[in-house]
PDB file of C-alpha atoms in Angstrom:
ATOM      1  CA  MET I1465    -177.873 -32.068  82.264  1.00 98.00           C
ATOM      2  CA  LYS I1466    -178.858 -33.922  85.396  1.00 98.00           C
ATOM      3  CA  THR I1467    -177.267 -33.229  88.796  1.00 98.00           C
ATOM      4  CA  ILE I1468    -176.939 -36.367  90.909  1.00 98.00           C
ATOM      5  CA  GLU I1469    -175.944 -36.561  94.563  1.00 98.00           C
ATOM      6  CA  THR I1470    -175.870 -40.278  95.370  1.00 98.00           C
ATOM      7  CA  ILE I1471    -173.736 -43.149  94.156  1.00 98.00           C
ATOM      8  CA  HIS I1472    -176.734 -45.426  93.623  1.00 98.00           C
ATOM      9  CA  GLU I1473    -178.566 -42.886  91.474  1.00 98.00           C
ATOM     10  CA  LEU I1474    -175.516 -42.229  89.305  1.00 98.00           C
ATOM     11  CA  ARG I1475    -174.843 -45.914  88.725  1.00 98.00           C
ATOM     12  CA  THR I1476    -178.499 -46.436  87.825  1.00 98.00           C
ATOM     13  CA  ALA I1477    -178.497 -43.480  85.430  1.00 98.00           C
ATOM     14  CA  LEU I1478    -175.371 -44.711  83.645  1.00 98.00           C
ATOM     15  CA  LYS I1479    -176.636 -48.255  83.060  1.00 97.00           C
ATOM     16  CA  SER I1480    -178.408 -47.272  79.860  1.00 95.00           C
ATOM     17  CA  ARG I1481    -175.306 -45.422  78.618  1.00 97.00           C
ATOM     18  CA  ARG I1482    -172.929 -48.366  78.799  1.00 96.00           C
ATOM     19  CA  GLN I1483    -173.434 -49.292  75.154  1.00 96.00           C
ATOM     20  CA  GLY I1484    -171.545 -46.118  74.273  1.00 97.00           C
ATOM     21  CA  THR I1485    -168.315 -44.640  75.624  1.00 98.00           C
ATOM     22  CA  ILE I1486    -168.358 -42.723  78.898  1.00 98.00           C
ATOM     23  CA  GLY I1487    -165.942 -39.857  79.482  1.00 98.00           C
ATOM     24  CA  PHE I1488    -165.237 -38.592  82.980  1.00 98.00           C
ATOM     25  CA  VAL I1489    -163.956 -35.205  84.168  1.00 98.00           C
ATOM     26  CA  PRO I1490    -163.259 -35.207  87.938  1.00 98.00           C
ATOM     27  CA  THR I1491    -163.037 -31.748  89.535  1.00 98.00           C
ATOM     28  CA  MET I1492    -163.266 -29.978  92.876  1.00 96.00           C
ATOM     29  CA  GLY I1493    -165.546 -27.356  91.375  1.00 96.00           C
ATOM     30  CA  TYR I1494    -165.289 -23.601  91.052  1.00 95.00           C
ATOM     31  CA  LEU I1495    -164.991 -24.296  87.355  1.00 96.00           C
ATOM     32  CA  HIS I1496    -162.853 -22.322  84.941  1.00 95.00           C
ATOM     33  CA  GLN I1497    -161.935 -22.658  81.280  1.00 96.00           C
ATOM     34  CA  GLY I1498    -159.329 -25.282  82.102  1.00 96.00           C
ATOM     35  CA  HIS I1499    -162.030 -27.621  83.396  1.00 97.00           C
ATOM     36  CA  LEU I1500    -164.295 -26.787  80.484  1.00 98.00           C
ATOM     37  CA  SER I1501    -161.525 -27.608  77.997  1.00 98.00           C
ATOM     38  CA  LEU I1502    -161.492 -31.117  79.469  1.00 98.00           C
ATOM     39  CA  VAL I1503    -165.240 -31.360  78.885  1.00 98.00           C
ATOM     40  CA  GLU I1504    -164.774 -30.185  75.308  1.00 98.00           C
ATOM     41  CA  ARG I1505    -162.205 -32.917  74.681  1.00 98.00           C
ATOM     42  CA  ALA I1506    -164.436 -35.507  76.334  1.00 98.00           C
ATOM     43  CA  LYS I1507    -167.405 -34.437  74.186  1.00 98.00           C
ATOM     44  CA  GLN I1508    -165.309 -34.970  71.066  1.00 98.00           C
ATOM     45  CA  GLU I1509    -164.313 -38.493  72.060  1.00 98.00           C
ATOM     46  CA  CYS I1510    -167.193 -39.918  74.127  1.00 98.00           C
ATOM     47  CA  ASP I1511    -170.933 -40.493  73.885  1.00 98.00           C
ATOM     48  CA  THR I1512    -171.676 -39.503  77.491  1.00 98.00           C
ATOM     49  CA  VAL I1513    -169.776 -37.035  79.679  1.00 98.00           C
ATOM     50  CA  VAL I1514    -169.838 -37.219  83.474  1.00 98.00           C
ATOM     51  CA  MET I1515    -168.308 -34.466  85.596  1.00 98.00           C
ATOM     52  CA  SER I1516    -167.835 -34.759  89.342  1.00 98.00           C
ATOM     53  CA  ILE I1517    -167.599 -31.857  91.759  1.00 98.00           C
ATOM     54  CA  PHE I1518    -166.273 -32.976  95.097  1.00 98.00           C
ATOM     55  CA  VAL I1519    -163.898 -31.123  97.418  1.00 96.00           C
ATOM     56  CA  ASN I1520    -162.068 -34.141  98.790  1.00 96.00           C
ATOM     57  CA  PRO I1521    -161.033 -33.703 102.426  1.00 95.00           C
ATOM     58  CA  LEU I1522    -158.538 -36.577 102.257  1.00 95.00           C
ATOM     59  CA  GLN I1523    -156.162 -34.597 100.048  1.00 94.00           C
ATOM     60  CA  PHE I1524    -155.982 -31.537 102.302  1.00 93.00           C
ATOM     61  CA  GLY I1525    -153.425 -31.508 105.105  1.00 88.00           C
ATOM     62  CA  PRO I1526    -153.600 -29.692 108.446  1.00 85.00           C
ATOM     63  CA  GLY I1527    -153.629 -25.937 107.942  1.00 80.00           C
ATOM     64  CA  GLU I1528    -154.425 -26.171 104.235  1.00 85.00           C
ATOM     65  CA  ASP I1529    -157.337 -24.386 102.588  1.00 82.00           C
ATOM     66  CA  LEU I1530    -160.118 -26.999 102.783  1.00 90.00           C
ATOM     67  CA  ASP I1531    -162.613 -24.702 104.519  1.00 89.00           C
ATOM     68  CA  ARG I1532    -161.831 -21.689 102.354  1.00 86.00           C
ATOM     69  CA  TYR I1533    -161.602 -23.585  99.070  1.00 90.00           C
ATOM     70  CA  PRO I1534    -163.951 -21.689  96.710  1.00 90.00           C
ATOM     71  CA  ARG I1535    -167.353 -23.237  96.126  1.00 94.00           C
ATOM     72  CA  ASP I1536    -170.278 -22.060  93.966  1.00 96.00           C
ATOM     73  CA  LEU I1537    -172.491 -24.941  92.873  1.00 97.00           C
ATOM     74  CA  LYS I1538    -175.093 -22.905  90.970  1.00 98.00           C
ATOM     75  CA  ARG I1539    -172.389 -21.206  88.933  1.00 97.00           C
ATOM     76  CA  ASP I1540    -170.711 -24.555  88.281  1.00 98.00           C
ATOM     77  CA  GLN I1541    -173.978 -26.155  87.220  1.00 98.00           C
ATOM     78  CA  ALA I1542    -174.609 -23.416  84.675  1.00 98.00           C
ATOM     79  CA  LEU I1543    -171.074 -23.693  83.248  1.00 98.00           C
ATOM     80  CA  ALA I1544    -171.160 -27.481  83.123  1.00 98.00           C
ATOM     81  CA  GLU I1545    -174.537 -27.573  81.407  1.00 98.00           C
ATOM     82  CA  ALA I1546    -173.469 -24.975  78.847  1.00 98.00           C
ATOM     83  CA  ALA I1547    -170.341 -27.021  78.126  1.00 98.00           C
ATOM     84  CA  GLY I1548    -172.416 -30.125  77.411  1.00 98.00           C
ATOM     85  CA  VAL I1549    -171.982 -32.247  80.517  1.00 98.00           C
ATOM     86  CA  ASP I1550    -174.634 -34.979  80.670  1.00 98.00           C
ATOM     87  CA  PHE I1551    -174.401 -35.895  84.368  1.00 98.00           C
ATOM     88  CA  LEU I1552    -172.983 -33.739  87.153  1.00 98.00           C
ATOM     89  CA  PHE I1553    -172.099 -35.861  90.180  1.00 98.00           C
ATOM     90  CA  HIS I1554    -172.069 -33.749  93.347  1.00 98.00           C
ATOM     91  CA  PRO I1555    -171.890 -36.054  96.351  1.00 98.00           C
ATOM     92  CA  SER I1556    -171.625 -34.971  99.963  1.00 98.00           C
ATOM     93  CA  VAL I1557    -168.650 -35.917 102.111  1.00 97.00           C
ATOM     94  CA  SER I1558    -170.886 -38.379 103.983  1.00 97.00           C
ATOM     95  CA  GLU I1559    -171.921 -39.984 100.687  1.00 98.00           C
ATOM     96  CA  MET I1560    -168.302 -40.547  99.655  1.00 98.00           C
ATOM     97  CA  TYR I1561    -167.053 -41.388 103.154  1.00 97.00           C
ATOM     98  CA  PRO I1562    -170.021 -42.761 105.143  1.00 97.00           C
ATOM     99  CA  THR I1563    -167.599 -44.081 107.756  1.00 96.00           C
ATOM    100  CA  GLU I1564    -163.980 -43.349 108.575  1.00 94.00           C
ATOM    101  CA  PRO I1565    -162.031 -44.782 105.609  1.00 93.00           C
ATOM    102  CA  LEU I1566    -159.654 -47.493 106.768  1.00 96.00           C
ATOM    103  CA  THR I1567    -158.457 -48.195 103.235  1.00 96.00           C
ATOM    104  CA  GLN I1568    -156.339 -45.782 101.227  1.00 96.00           C
ATOM    105  CA  VAL I1569    -154.434 -46.090  97.958  1.00 97.00           C
ATOM    106  CA  HIS I1570    -150.736 -45.257  98.132  1.00 97.00           C
ATOM    107  CA  VAL I1571    -148.616 -44.849  95.011  1.00 97.00           C
ATOM    108  CA  GLU I1572    -144.893 -45.021  95.743  1.00 96.00           C
ATOM    109  CA  LYS I1573    -141.894 -43.176  94.230  1.00 96.00           C
ATOM    110  CA  VAL I1574    -143.739 -40.764  91.897  1.00 97.00           C
ATOM    111  CA  THR I1575    -145.330 -39.220  94.988  1.00 97.00           C
ATOM    112  CA  GLU I1576    -142.067 -38.659  96.859  1.00 95.00           C
ATOM    113  CA  ARG I1577    -140.986 -35.385  95.209  1.00 95.00           C
ATOM    114  CA  LEU I1578    -142.559 -32.052  94.271  1.00 97.00           C
ATOM    115  CA  CYS I1579    -146.012 -31.664  95.841  1.00 95.00           C
ATOM    116  CA  GLY I1580    -145.720 -35.088  97.410  1.00 95.00           C
ATOM    117  CA  ALA I1581    -142.710 -33.960  99.452  1.00 94.00           C
ATOM    118  CA  SER I1582    -144.235 -30.663 100.598  1.00 88.00           C
ATOM    119  CA  ARG I1583    -147.779 -31.991 101.138  1.00 91.00           C
ATOM    120  CA  PRO I1584    -147.472 -35.344 102.964  1.00 91.00           C
ATOM    121  CA  GLY I1585    -150.504 -37.566 102.423  1.00 93.00           C
ATOM    122  CA  HIS I1586    -151.867 -35.411  99.617  1.00 95.00           C
ATOM    123  CA  PHE I1587    -151.506 -37.971  96.853  1.00 96.00           C
ATOM    124  CA  ALA I1588    -152.841 -40.805  98.991  1.00 97.00           C
ATOM    125  CA  GLY I1589    -155.971 -38.682  99.278  1.00 96.00           C
ATOM    126  CA  VAL I1590    -156.000 -38.047  95.534  1.00 97.00           C
ATOM    127  CA  ALA I1591    -155.420 -41.692  94.605  1.00 98.00           C
ATOM    128  CA  THR I1592    -158.058 -42.874  97.052  1.00 98.00           C
ATOM    129  CA  VAL I1593    -160.803 -40.542  95.871  1.00 98.00           C
ATOM    130  CA  VAL I1594    -159.993 -41.120  92.182  1.00 98.00           C
ATOM    131  CA  THR I1595    -160.139 -44.875  92.802  1.00 98.00           C
ATOM    132  CA  LYS I1596    -163.559 -44.460  94.402  1.00 98.00           C
ATOM    133  CA  LEU I1597    -164.785 -42.237  91.559  1.00 98.00           C
ATOM    134  CA  PHE I1598    -163.508 -44.664  88.914  1.00 98.00           C
ATOM    135  CA  HIS I1599    -165.403 -47.490  90.620  1.00 98.00           C
ATOM    136  CA  ILE I1600    -168.557 -45.364  90.827  1.00 98.00           C
ATOM    137  CA  VAL I1601    -168.519 -43.939  87.293  1.00 98.00           C
ATOM    138  CA  ALA I1602    -166.663 -46.789  85.530  1.00 98.00           C
ATOM    139  CA  PRO I1603    -165.608 -44.497  82.667  1.00 98.00           C
ATOM    140  CA  ASP I1604    -163.905 -45.545  79.455  1.00 98.00           C
ATOM    141  CA  ARG I1605    -161.803 -42.377  79.396  1.00 98.00           C
ATOM    142  CA  ALA I1606    -160.890 -39.881  82.116  1.00 98.00           C
ATOM    143  CA  TYR I1607    -159.549 -36.383  81.478  1.00 98.00           C
ATOM    144  CA  PHE I1608    -156.967 -34.513  83.560  1.00 98.00           C
ATOM    145  CA  GLY I1609    -155.157 -31.218  83.040  1.00 97.00           C
ATOM    146  CA  MET I1610    -151.376 -31.176  82.756  1.00 97.00           C
ATOM    147  CA  LYS I1611    -151.072 -28.178  85.078  1.00 96.00           C
ATOM    148  CA  ASP I1612    -151.186 -30.861  87.773  1.00 96.00           C
ATOM    149  CA  ALA I1613    -148.590 -32.969  85.976  1.00 98.00           C
ATOM    150  CA  GLN I1614    -147.581 -34.934  89.062  1.00 98.00           C
ATOM    151  CA  GLN I1615    -151.213 -35.816  89.679  1.00 97.00           C
ATOM    152  CA  VAL I1616    -151.443 -37.124  86.109  1.00 98.00           C
ATOM    153  CA  ALA I1617    -148.294 -39.204  86.619  1.00 98.00           C
ATOM    154  CA  VAL I1618    -149.644 -40.637  89.894  1.00 98.00           C
ATOM    155  CA  ILE I1619    -153.007 -41.561  88.393  1.00 98.00           C
ATOM    156  CA  GLU I1620    -151.447 -43.086  85.285  1.00 98.00           C
ATOM    157  CA  GLN I1621    -149.193 -45.230  87.495  1.00 98.00           C
ATOM    158  CA  MET I1622    -152.139 -46.286  89.644  1.00 98.00           C
ATOM    159  CA  VAL I1623    -154.242 -47.205  86.615  1.00 98.00           C
ATOM    160  CA  HIS I1624    -151.339 -49.202  85.161  1.00 98.00           C
ATOM    161  CA  ASP I1625    -150.505 -51.043  88.371  1.00 98.00           C
ATOM    162  CA  LEU I1626    -154.097 -51.870  89.344  1.00 98.00           C
ATOM    163  CA  HIS I1627    -155.342 -52.656  85.822  1.00 98.00           C
ATOM    164  CA  PHE I1628    -158.156 -50.128  85.796  1.00 98.00           C
ATOM    165  CA  PRO I1629    -160.104 -50.444  82.510  1.00 98.00           C
ATOM    166  CA  VAL I1630    -159.855 -46.712  81.817  1.00 98.00           C
ATOM    167  CA  THR I1631    -157.735 -44.624  79.472  1.00 98.00           C
ATOM    168  CA  ILE I1632    -156.198 -41.534  81.079  1.00 98.00           C
ATOM    169  CA  VAL I1633    -156.193 -38.545  78.738  1.00 98.00           C
ATOM    170  CA  PRO I1634    -153.759 -35.771  79.735  1.00 98.00           C
ATOM    171  CA  CYS I1635    -154.855 -32.389  78.378  1.00 97.00           C
ATOM    172  CA  PRO I1636    -152.923 -29.129  77.865  1.00 95.00           C
ATOM    173  CA  THR I1637    -152.653 -26.456  80.524  1.00 96.00           C
ATOM    174  CA  VAL I1638    -155.037 -23.577  79.826  1.00 96.00           C
ATOM    175  CA  ARG I1639    -153.852 -20.072  80.636  1.00 96.00           C
ATOM    176  CA  GLU I1640    -155.108 -16.557  81.128  1.00 94.00           C
ATOM    177  CA  PRO I1641    -154.236 -14.161  78.274  1.00 94.00           C
ATOM    178  CA  ASP I1642    -151.249 -12.930  80.304  1.00 94.00           C
ATOM    179  CA  GLY I1643    -149.933 -16.479  80.772  1.00 96.00           C
ATOM    180  CA  LEU I1644    -150.994 -17.304  84.332  1.00 97.00           C
ATOM    181  CA  ALA I1645    -152.133 -20.927  84.506  1.00 97.00           C
ATOM    182  CA  LEU I1646    -155.838 -21.134  85.264  1.00 95.00           C
ATOM    183  CA  SER I1647    -156.555 -22.312  88.797  1.00 93.00           C
ATOM    184  CA  SER I1648    -159.478 -22.108  91.191  1.00 90.00           C
ATOM    185  CA  ARG I1649    -157.020 -20.681  93.724  1.00 90.00           C
ATOM    186  CA  ASN I1650    -156.210 -17.642  91.563  1.00 94.00           C
ATOM    187  CA  VAL I1651    -159.172 -15.839  93.161  1.00 91.00           C
ATOM    188  CA  TYR I1652    -157.185 -15.656  96.409  1.00 92.00           C
ATOM    189  CA  LEU I1653    -154.469 -13.449  94.881  1.00 96.00           C
ATOM    190  CA  SER I1654    -154.382  -9.738  95.632  1.00 97.00           C
ATOM    191  CA  PRO I1655    -153.804  -7.466  92.597  1.00 97.00           C
ATOM    192  CA  GLU I1656    -150.118  -7.120  93.489  1.00 98.00           C
ATOM    193  CA  GLU I1657    -149.710 -10.861  94.042  1.00 98.00           C
ATOM    194  CA  ARG I1658    -151.528 -11.563  90.787  1.00 97.00           C
ATOM    195  CA  GLU I1659    -149.139  -9.303  88.882  1.00 97.00           C
ATOM    196  CA  GLN I1660    -146.030 -10.782  90.475  1.00 98.00           C
ATOM    197  CA  ALA I1661    -147.275 -14.339  89.882  1.00 98.00           C
ATOM    198  CA  LEU I1662    -146.685 -13.797  86.159  1.00 98.00           C
ATOM    199  CA  VAL I1663    -142.991 -14.374  86.866  1.00 98.00           C
ATOM    200  CA  ILE I1664    -143.744 -18.122  86.862  1.00 98.00           C
ATOM    201  CA  ASN I1665    -144.917 -18.323  83.263  1.00 97.00           C
ATOM    202  CA  ARG I1666    -142.269 -15.855  82.079  1.00 97.00           C
ATOM    203  CA  THR I1667    -139.602 -18.042  83.626  1.00 98.00           C
ATOM    204  CA  LEU I1668    -140.913 -21.241  82.074  1.00 98.00           C
ATOM    205  CA  ARG I1669    -141.134 -19.592  78.646  1.00 97.00           C
ATOM    206  CA  GLU I1670    -137.536 -18.425  79.012  1.00 97.00           C
ATOM    207  CA  VAL I1671    -136.526 -21.959  79.966  1.00 97.00           C
ATOM    208  CA  GLU I1672    -138.096 -23.264  76.741  1.00 94.00           C
ATOM    209  CA  GLN I1673    -136.193 -20.773  74.658  1.00 94.00           C
ATOM    210  CA  LYS I1674    -132.842 -21.399  76.311  1.00 94.00           C
ATOM    211  CA  TRP I1675    -133.400 -25.168  76.217  1.00 93.00           C
ATOM    212  CA  THR I1676    -133.825 -25.160  72.447  1.00 90.00           C
ATOM    213  CA  GLN I1677    -130.650 -23.068  72.183  1.00 90.00           C
ATOM    214  CA  GLY I1678    -128.665 -25.591  74.240  1.00 89.00           C
ATOM    215  CA  HIS I1679    -128.016 -23.019  76.949  1.00 90.00           C
ATOM    216  CA  PHE I1680    -127.943 -25.336  79.991  1.00 93.00           C
ATOM    217  CA  THR I1681    -125.065 -27.680  80.818  1.00 92.00           C
ATOM    218  CA  SER I1682    -126.809 -29.604  83.606  1.00 93.00           C
ATOM    219  CA  ALA I1683    -130.212 -30.152  85.177  1.00 94.00           C
ATOM    220  CA  ASP I1684    -128.945 -28.459  88.356  1.00 94.00           C
ATOM    221  CA  GLU I1685    -127.988 -25.368  86.373  1.00 95.00           C
ATOM    222  CA  LEU I1686    -131.435 -25.293  84.801  1.00 96.00           C
ATOM    223  CA  ALA I1687    -133.137 -25.586  88.199  1.00 97.00           C
ATOM    224  CA  GLN I1688    -130.942 -22.831  89.642  1.00 97.00           C
ATOM    225  CA  PHE I1689    -131.834 -20.587  86.710  1.00 98.00           C
ATOM    226  CA  VAL I1690    -135.535 -21.121  87.469  1.00 98.00           C
ATOM    227  CA  ARG I1691    -135.089 -20.302  91.155  1.00 98.00           C
ATOM    228  CA  GLU I1692    -133.110 -17.142  90.443  1.00 98.00           C
ATOM    229  CA  ARG I1693    -135.626 -15.862  87.926  1.00 98.00           C
ATOM    230  CA  ILE I1694    -138.622 -16.485  90.183  1.00 98.00           C
ATOM    231  CA  GLN I1695    -136.878 -14.853  93.130  1.00 98.00           C
ATOM    232  CA  THR I1696    -136.812 -11.569  91.212  1.00 97.00           C
ATOM    233  CA  ALA I1697    -140.464 -11.211  92.295  1.00 98.00           C
ATOM    234  CA  PRO I1698    -140.290  -9.857  95.874  1.00 98.00           C
ATOM    235  CA  LEU I1699    -143.483 -11.634  97.002  1.00 98.00           C
ATOM    236  CA  ALA I1700    -142.488 -15.037  95.613  1.00 98.00           C
ATOM    237  CA  ASP I1701    -141.829 -17.731  98.217  1.00 98.00           C
ATOM    238  CA  ILE I1702    -140.571 -20.833  96.392  1.00 98.00           C
ATOM    239  CA  ASP I1703    -141.793 -24.178  97.682  1.00 97.00           C
ATOM    240  CA  TYR I1704    -139.876 -26.107  95.033  1.00 97.00           C
ATOM    241  CA  ALA I1705    -138.297 -25.624  91.616  1.00 97.00           C
ATOM    242  CA  GLU I1706    -137.056 -28.920  90.246  1.00 97.00           C
ATOM    243  CA  VAL I1707    -136.006 -30.617  87.034  1.00 97.00           C
ATOM    244  CA  LEU I1708    -136.956 -34.306  86.913  1.00 97.00           C
ATOM    245  CA  THR I1709    -137.664 -37.013  84.376  1.00 96.00           C
ATOM    246  CA  TYR I1710    -141.297 -37.415  83.376  1.00 96.00           C
ATOM    247  CA  PRO I1711    -143.437 -39.341  84.187  1.00 96.00           C
ATOM    248  CA  ARG I1712    -141.210 -41.257  86.620  1.00 95.00           C
ATOM    249  CA  LEU I1713    -140.213 -38.056  88.455  1.00 97.00           C
ATOM    250  CA  GLU I1714    -136.645 -39.173  89.074  1.00 95.00           C
ATOM    251  CA  LYS I1715    -133.380 -37.273  89.091  1.00 94.00           C
ATOM    252  CA  PRO I1716    -132.089 -37.052  85.503  1.00 94.00           C
ATOM    253  CA  SER I1717    -129.213 -39.316  84.554  1.00 90.00           C
ATOM    254  CA  ALA I1718    -125.912 -38.210  83.033  1.00 86.00           C
ATOM    255  CA  ALA I1719    -127.635 -38.383  79.642  1.00 87.00           C
ATOM    256  CA  TRP I1720    -130.228 -35.909  80.881  1.00 89.00           C
ATOM    257  CA  LYS I1721    -130.602 -34.091  77.572  1.00 85.00           C
ATOM    258  CA  GLU I1722    -131.861 -37.301  75.982  1.00 90.00           C
ATOM    259  CA  GLN I1723    -134.611 -37.771  78.566  1.00 92.00           C
ATOM    260  CA  ARG I1724    -138.087 -36.316  78.755  1.00 94.00           C
ATOM    261  CA  LEU I1725    -137.963 -33.723  81.513  1.00 96.00           C
ATOM    262  CA  ILE I1726    -140.405 -31.739  83.584  1.00 97.00           C
ATOM    263  CA  VAL I1727    -139.493 -28.336  84.946  1.00 98.00           C
ATOM    264  CA  ALA I1728    -141.933 -28.030  87.840  1.00 98.00           C
ATOM    265  CA  VAL I1729    -142.449 -25.197  90.300  1.00 98.00           C
ATOM    266  CA  ALA I1730    -144.642 -24.396  93.285  1.00 97.00           C
ATOM    267  CA  VAL I1731    -144.586 -20.823  94.549  1.00 98.00           C
ATOM    268  CA  ARG I1732    -146.531 -19.072  97.280  1.00 97.00           C
ATOM    269  CA  PHE I1733    -147.732 -15.514  96.892  1.00 97.00           C
ATOM    270  CA  GLY I1734    -149.127 -14.557 100.260  1.00 96.00           C
ATOM    271  CA  LYS I1735    -151.285 -17.493 101.353  1.00 92.00           C
ATOM    272  CA  THR I1736    -151.851 -18.740  97.799  1.00 94.00           C
ATOM    273  CA  ARG I1737    -149.790 -21.631  96.484  1.00 94.00           C
ATOM    274  CA  LEU I1738    -149.491 -21.834  92.689  1.00 97.00           C
ATOM    275  CA  ILE I1739    -148.046 -24.687  90.645  1.00 97.00           C
ATOM    276  CA  ASP I1740    -146.941 -24.762  87.025  1.00 98.00           C
ATOM    277  CA  ASN I1741    -144.630 -26.732  84.765  1.00 98.00           C
ATOM    278  CA  VAL I1742    -143.299 -27.263  81.309  1.00 97.00           C
ATOM    279  CA  LEU I1743    -142.278 -30.547  79.686  1.00 96.00           C
ATOM    280  CA  LEU I1744    -139.113 -30.722  77.586  1.00 95.00           C
ATOM    281  CA  ASP I1745    -138.433 -33.738  75.448  1.00 86.00           C
ATOM    282  CA  GLY I1746    -135.086 -35.342  74.712  1.00 71.00           C
ATOM    283  CA  ARG I1747    -134.677 -33.655  71.356  1.00 53.00           C
ATOM    284  CA  GLY I1748    -134.533 -30.236  72.934  1.00 48.00           C
ATOM    285  CA  GLU I1749    -138.061 -29.422  71.818  1.00 46.00           C
ATOM    286  CA  LYS I1750    -141.049 -28.328  73.884  1.00 48.00           C
ATOM    287  CA  SER I1751    -143.616 -31.075  74.319  1.00 45.00           C
ATOM    288  CA  CYS I1752    -147.322 -30.554  73.618  1.00 39.00           C
ATOM    289  CA  SER I1753    -148.288 -30.003  77.268  1.00 44.00           C
ATOM    290  CA  GLU I1754    -149.205 -26.353  76.775  1.00 44.00           C
ATOM    291  CA  GLN I1755    -152.100 -24.625  75.089  1.00 40.00           C
TER     292      GLN I1755
END
């Protein structure tokens, strides 16, 4: 594996790989098994795998955890190399943003709910940096985890609207043995917060079961059930708990049981904000968004 820090060097290195397929795994580092599962999928489908590690300041709002976001490049390099990454792109902020960016990419509608509502400007930062990375790497396929389902929806919409020549590959959420969705932010949780955070996965699993049994009479009832269950954890501070169509992220219609739905939550435990979701398809069956 070769670690590359400049755009010019990466583009030069990839020239000789263009005869094959290039897979791309964008990350903000502090790698865990969720990231590595994306590499594994990319290795199965592509001739060359590029991973980026870049903590993008554009997607962090005032008071968010940009400065304290966990970073450990040597650890990440070892994990990426062991997983089979060919090129690790680790640019500096000045390399990615040599001057104040006056151009940003804004995706409408699918960014207006969930994390987009509670983190204004977040998805403009995501869309902008992913656009830049796609132009730099020019991959054939790019791999994203479904834990960040709204991010996947935003990027898929952007790729569709702007005719990017890249296939977006959504991959299943990877979890700890006790069900907590893997996240770089999990390291912030105290032991008590970590234990109480399990209420999120328990709730989503219960939703799956009750959905298949036809338990819910409306999307609002389903969302209220989620909120009530999560609130049984004393430390849980719910940011949102919503039921929307997927990937359009709209309020379900009267025929809501025939639509593909996402049950999405964001919950704070102390200073740590966790997100998770489950997709339910219109036949009352769980979709393949979980691993």
